[in-house]
Amino acid sequence: MKCGSLVSNSGGRILATIPYLLQRGSTWSWRRRVPEFSTKTRHWQLSLRTTDRSIACIIARRLNYECDRMLDAITDAKLTPVQAKAWLTSVVRSELDRIERQRRVSRMDPV
């Protein structure tokens, strides 16, 4: 599965073309700027807990989708920023678990 090309920035980090995906050392992370109600902004950053770029791309795409949903819910006052970040953290765990289950199944049934 292709995730896009790599681009190096001035800080020596390798960035993928998937929005908000970056590599720090050998581990992939997801970082997104989140607007606050005033003129301030904050960043949500999560470790994707993987050194595998293809897995990082899958998780980052899911986080991008979920984050857009969370920002809408925050705007509608249905969710707090703390609850949204906790949800995104659980998305990383569940995606890693899902990917690992798929790998186990494919090893047992190598069609």
XYZ file of N, CA, C and O in Angstrom:
444
model
N 0.853 -1.166 0.000
C 0.000 0.000 0.000
C 0.901 1.232 0.000
O 1.763 1.371 0.837
N 0.671 2.111 -0.949
C 1.505 3.289 -1.069
C 0.939 4.425 -0.244
O -0.256 4.630 -0.192
N 1.802 5.180 0.381
C 1.371 6.222 1.303
C 1.772 7.605 0.833
O 1.452 8.577 1.455
N 2.443 7.730 -0.257
C 2.880 9.041 -0.721
C 4.384 9.134 -0.705
O 5.073 8.249 -0.235
N 4.890 10.210 -1.233
C 6.334 10.384 -1.287
C 6.845 10.992 0.008
O 6.085 11.536 0.793
N 8.138 10.910 0.200
C 8.769 11.476 1.391
C 9.400 12.812 1.051
O 9.953 12.998 -0.032
N 9.344 13.725 2.003
C 9.944 15.043 1.855
C 10.711 15.333 3.141
O 10.202 15.104 4.222
N 11.926 15.850 3.025
C 12.718 16.197 4.203
C 12.578 17.686 4.467
O 12.660 18.499 3.553
N 12.339 18.050 5.723
C 12.249 19.477 6.054
C 13.573 19.963 6.632
O 14.514 19.202 6.803
N 13.647 21.238 6.964
C 14.904 21.825 7.430
C 15.382 21.266 8.764
O 16.558 21.322 9.070
N 14.465 20.715 9.568
C 14.848 20.153 10.855
C 15.368 18.736 10.763
O 15.656 18.103 11.762
N 15.456 18.196 9.548
C 15.955 16.839 9.374
C 14.892 15.778 9.543
O 15.160 14.598 9.440
N 13.653 16.189 9.813
C 12.573 15.212 9.937
C 12.101 14.797 8.553
O 12.129 15.574 7.617
N 11.651 13.582 8.463
C 11.089 13.088 7.215
C 9.571 13.196 7.318
O 8.965 12.672 8.249
N 8.972 13.876 6.366
C 7.529 14.060 6.360
C 6.937 13.286 5.188
O 7.501 13.265 4.106
N 5.817 12.675 5.390
C 5.114 12.007 4.304
C 4.070 12.960 3.753
O 3.729 13.949 4.380
N 3.569 12.657 2.592
C 2.579 13.541 1.989
C 1.192 13.359 2.598
O 0.291 14.102 2.267
N 1.012 12.405 3.457
C -0.242 12.276 4.199
C -0.293 13.452 5.172
O 0.650 13.651 5.939
N -1.371 14.234 5.155
C -1.420 15.391 6.062
C -1.240 14.992 7.528
O -1.794 13.990 7.974
N -0.439 15.759 8.226
C -0.212 15.655 9.671
C 0.645 14.463 10.091
O 0.813 14.210 11.272
N 1.190 13.723 9.154
C 2.034 12.572 9.461
C 3.489 12.997 9.430
O 3.934 13.649 8.489
N 4.234 12.642 10.477
C 5.655 12.951 10.494
C 6.407 11.862 11.219
O 5.849 11.100 11.990
N 7.692 11.805 10.929
C 8.547 10.799 11.545
C 9.533 11.488 12.460
O 10.211 12.431 12.063
N 9.584 11.022 13.698
C 10.546 11.542 14.679
C 11.435 10.376 15.067
O 10.965 9.437 15.689
N 12.689 10.466 14.673
C 13.569 9.320 14.868
C 13.083 8.211 13.960
O 12.887 8.414 12.768
N 12.825 7.065 14.523
C 12.320 5.958 13.708
C 10.815 5.752 13.868
O 10.225 4.943 13.165
N 10.202 6.484 14.791
C 8.775 6.301 15.088
C 7.938 7.358 14.382
O 8.305 8.520 14.331
N 6.803 6.925 13.874
C 5.883 7.836 13.200
C 4.937 8.480 14.197
O 4.517 7.847 15.172
N 4.606 9.741 13.946
C 3.692 10.503 14.793
C 2.667 11.215 13.922
O 2.860 11.380 12.711
N 1.617 11.641 14.556
C 0.575 12.437 13.907
C 0.454 13.719 14.714
O 0.353 13.676 15.932
N 0.492 14.851 14.037
C 0.429 16.145 14.727
C -0.467 17.071 13.922
O -0.278 17.252 12.730
N -1.435 17.644 14.623
C -2.374 18.538 13.949
C -2.632 19.775 14.789
O -2.819 19.681 16.007
N -2.637 20.915 14.122
C -2.959 22.169 14.794
C -4.477 22.229 14.939
O -5.225 21.962 14.000
N -4.912 22.583 16.151
C -6.344 22.615 16.462
C -6.698 24.034 16.902
O -6.095 24.552 17.842
N -7.667 24.654 16.249
C -8.036 26.012 16.643
C -8.736 26.024 17.999
O -9.466 25.101 18.342
N -8.483 27.075 18.743
C -9.202 27.281 19.994
C -10.210 28.395 19.768
O -10.272 28.992 18.708
N -11.002 28.684 20.767
C -12.068 29.667 20.600
C -11.548 31.097 20.496
O -12.202 31.948 19.952
N -10.358 31.353 21.011
C -9.775 32.685 20.857
C -8.834 32.644 19.651
O -8.950 31.796 18.791
N -7.892 33.530 19.609
C -6.937 33.547 18.497
C -5.822 32.529 18.688
O -4.971 32.383 17.827
N -5.817 31.823 19.792
C -4.785 30.822 20.073
C -5.023 29.546 19.266
O -6.128 29.277 18.821
N -3.972 28.785 19.121
C -4.089 27.440 18.566
C -3.310 26.501 19.468
O -2.423 26.917 20.199
N -3.664 25.262 19.408
C -2.903 24.236 20.126
C -2.627 23.109 19.152
O -3.227 23.043 18.087
N -1.728 22.241 19.533
C -1.404 21.088 18.695
C -1.768 19.816 19.433
O -1.524 19.701 20.632
N -2.350 18.912 18.700
C -2.552 17.563 19.211
C -1.500 16.708 18.540
O -1.378 16.690 17.320
N -0.712 16.010 19.347
C 0.310 15.131 18.798
C 0.175 13.766 19.444
O 0.073 13.665 20.671
N 0.185 12.756 18.602
C 0.071 11.381 19.074
C 1.145 10.527 18.426
O 1.384 10.633 17.219
N 1.756 9.668 19.220
C 2.658 8.678 18.648
C 1.804 7.602 17.999
O 0.814 7.145 18.586
N 2.183 7.195 16.809
C 1.453 6.121 16.133
C 1.996 4.753 16.534
O 1.513 3.733 16.074
N 3.010 4.759 17.382
C 3.580 3.544 17.977
C 4.032 2.522 16.941
O 3.877 1.309 17.142
N 4.548 3.019 15.831
C 5.044 2.113 14.803
C 6.221 2.745 14.077
O 6.324 3.970 13.994
N 7.099 1.886 13.583
C 8.197 2.330 12.735
C 7.906 1.985 11.274
O 8.671 2.334 10.388
N 6.808 1.311 11.036
C 6.396 0.882 9.696
C 5.593 1.995 9.023
O 4.508 2.361 9.480
N 6.114 2.512 7.934
C 5.489 3.644 7.246
C 4.098 3.312 6.717
O 3.181 4.125 6.796
N 3.905 2.121 6.185
C 2.596 1.769 5.629
C 1.529 1.696 6.724
O 0.392 2.134 6.521
N 1.890 1.186 7.890
C 0.958 1.160 9.015
C 0.677 2.572 9.501
O -0.470 2.928 9.787
N 1.716 3.393 9.564
C 1.540 4.793 9.983
C 0.575 5.521 9.054
O -0.258 6.312 9.508
N 0.659 5.253 7.766
C -0.243 5.892 6.797
C -1.693 5.491 7.037
O -2.597 6.338 6.982
N -1.919 4.231 7.309
C -3.283 3.749 7.572
C -3.849 4.444 8.805
O -4.979 4.947 8.796
N -3.066 4.468 9.870
C -3.531 5.077 11.120
C -3.731 6.586 10.948
O -4.713 7.150 11.435
N -2.814 7.244 10.252
C -2.927 8.698 10.055
C -4.179 9.056 9.264
O -4.862 10.035 9.587
N -4.496 8.265 8.243
C -5.724 8.534 7.481
C -6.950 8.423 8.385
O -7.867 9.232 8.307
N -6.956 7.410 9.220
C -8.088 7.233 10.133
C -8.163 8.387 11.138
O -9.242 8.900 11.437
N -7.007 8.804 11.656
C -6.981 9.927 12.596
C -7.463 11.222 11.931
O -8.174 12.013 12.554
N -7.077 11.433 10.675
C -7.539 12.630 9.969
C -9.062 12.646 9.865
O -9.702 13.673 10.126
N -9.632 11.509 9.524
C -11.089 11.400 9.423
C -11.749 11.646 10.790
O -12.677 12.444 10.917
N -11.256 10.954 11.810
C -11.840 11.081 13.142
C -11.654 12.495 13.709
O -12.543 13.022 14.367
N -10.502 13.107 13.450
C -10.256 14.453 13.964
C -11.226 15.456 13.348
O -11.739 16.340 14.049
N -11.496 15.327 12.064
C -12.478 16.213 11.431
C -13.843 16.072 12.107
O -14.521 17.066 12.378
N -14.222 14.841 12.400
C -15.488 14.604 13.114
C -15.456 15.212 14.508
O -16.431 15.821 14.959
N -14.320 15.056 15.202
C -14.193 15.583 16.557
C -14.270 17.111 16.562
O -14.909 17.699 17.433
N -13.618 17.759 15.607
C -13.641 19.220 15.559
C -15.057 19.742 15.331
O -15.452 20.754 15.911
N -15.829 19.035 14.507
C -17.235 19.409 14.325
C -18.006 19.268 15.636
O -18.804 20.125 15.996
N -17.762 18.188 16.355
C -18.453 17.957 17.630
C -18.040 18.993 18.676
O -18.871 19.445 19.471
N -16.784 19.392 18.672
C -16.323 20.422 19.609
C -16.997 21.746 19.281
O -17.465 22.461 20.175
N -17.065 22.073 18.004
C -17.713 23.316 17.575
C -19.183 23.341 17.990
O -19.711 24.374 18.395
N -19.837 22.196 17.911
C -21.247 22.094 18.301
C -21.420 21.901 19.805
O -22.533 21.661 20.275
N -20.327 21.974 20.575
C -20.329 21.823 22.036
C -20.838 20.457 22.484
O -21.377 20.308 23.570
N -20.639 19.438 21.666
C -21.031 18.081 22.034
C -19.877 17.297 22.642
O -20.070 16.202 23.157
N -18.681 17.872 22.566
C -17.486 17.176 22.999
C -16.456 18.214 23.450
O -16.348 19.278 22.854
N -15.721 17.886 24.495
C -14.647 18.787 24.934
C -13.356 18.406 24.204
O -13.204 17.254 23.760
N -12.405 19.331 24.111
C -11.122 18.977 23.491
C -10.413 17.821 24.192
O -9.783 16.990 23.548
N -10.538 17.739 25.499
C -9.910 16.636 26.248
C -10.549 15.302 25.857
O -9.853 14.304 25.638
N -11.862 15.267 25.737
C -12.549 14.041 25.317
C -12.160 13.661 23.891
O -11.971 12.477 23.592
N -12.034 14.659 23.024
C -11.666 14.394 21.636
C -10.274 13.785 21.541
O -10.054 12.814 20.817
N -9.316 14.336 22.292
C -7.957 13.796 22.242
C -7.920 12.377 22.808
O -7.210 11.520 22.286
N -8.679 12.126 23.859
C -8.746 10.762 24.416
C -9.316 9.793 23.380
O -8.839 8.667 23.247
N -10.316 10.246 22.644
C -10.900 9.399 21.594
C -9.861 9.092 20.520
O -9.727 7.940 20.088
N -9.110 10.101 20.089
C -8.095 9.883 19.055
C -7.015 8.916 19.535
O -6.531 8.089 18.760
N -6.655 8.998 20.807
C -5.685 8.054 21.370
C -6.231 6.627 21.304
O -5.507 5.688 20.964
N -7.513 6.470 21.585
C -8.118 5.133 21.505
C -8.189 4.642 20.058
O -8.109 3.440 19.804
N -8.311 5.555 19.100
C -8.317 5.175 17.682
C -6.975 4.562 17.300
O -6.930 3.547 16.602
N -5.880 5.141 17.776
C -4.551 4.590 17.485
C -4.460 3.162 18.002
O -4.052 2.246 17.282
N -4.862 2.953 19.247
C -4.810 1.604 19.839
C -5.671 0.619 19.064
O -5.240 -0.493 18.754
N -6.891 1.012 18.741
C -7.799 0.083 18.060
C -7.314 -0.229 16.644
O -7.434 -1.369 16.186
N -6.744 0.755 15.954
C -6.217 0.499 14.609
C -5.008 -0.437 14.661
O -4.890 -1.340 13.838
N -4.116 -0.228 15.625
C -2.981 -1.138 15.774
C -3.443 -2.551 16.073
O -2.914 -3.522 15.519
N -4.436 -2.700 16.942
C -4.988 -4.020 17.255
C -5.613 -4.663 16.016
O -5.412 -5.845 15.749
N -6.364 -3.873 15.251
C -7.020 -4.389 14.045
C -5.988 -4.858 13.022
O -6.113 -5.944 12.447
N -4.936 -4.066 12.825
C -3.885 -4.420 11.871
C -3.168 -5.687 12.318
O -2.882 -6.576 11.517
N -2.891 -5.797 13.610
C -2.222 -7.000 14.131
C -3.105 -8.240 13.946
O -2.617 -9.302 13.575
N -4.402 -8.107 14.199
C -5.315 -9.243 13.977
C -5.313 -9.668 12.514
O -5.281 -10.869 12.213
N -5.329 -8.713 11.608
C -5.298 -9.036 10.179
C -4.003 -9.749 9.804
O -4.019 -10.686 9.011
N -2.897 -9.318 10.374
C -1.616 -9.974 10.094
C -1.611 -11.412 10.596
O -1.105 -12.309 9.939
N -2.150 -11.624 11.797
C -2.212 -12.986 12.342
C -3.053 -13.887 11.465
O -2.675 -15.025 11.195
N -4.192 -13.389 11.031
C -5.082 -14.180 10.184
C -4.400 -14.492 8.854
O -4.469 -15.621 8.367
N -3.718 -13.530 8.280
C -3.062 -13.768 6.993
C -1.910 -14.771 7.124
O -1.622 -15.496 6.188
N -1.267 -14.834 8.288
C -0.222 -15.837 8.509
C -0.822 -17.225 8.631
O -0.218 -18.204 8.216
N -2.023 -17.323 9.220
C -2.659 -18.625 9.399
C -3.268 -19.111 8.082
O -3.350 -20.305 7.856
N -3.697 -18.178 7.234
C -4.357 -18.545 5.982
C -3.699 -17.811 4.820
O -4.273 -16.894 4.260
N -2.486 -18.249 4.442
C -1.751 -17.529 3.380
C -2.273 -17.871 1.983
O -1.687 -18.649 1.260
N -3.368 -17.301 1.634
C -4.018 -17.600 0.350
C -3.212 -17.107 -0.810
O -2.555 -16.197 -0.891
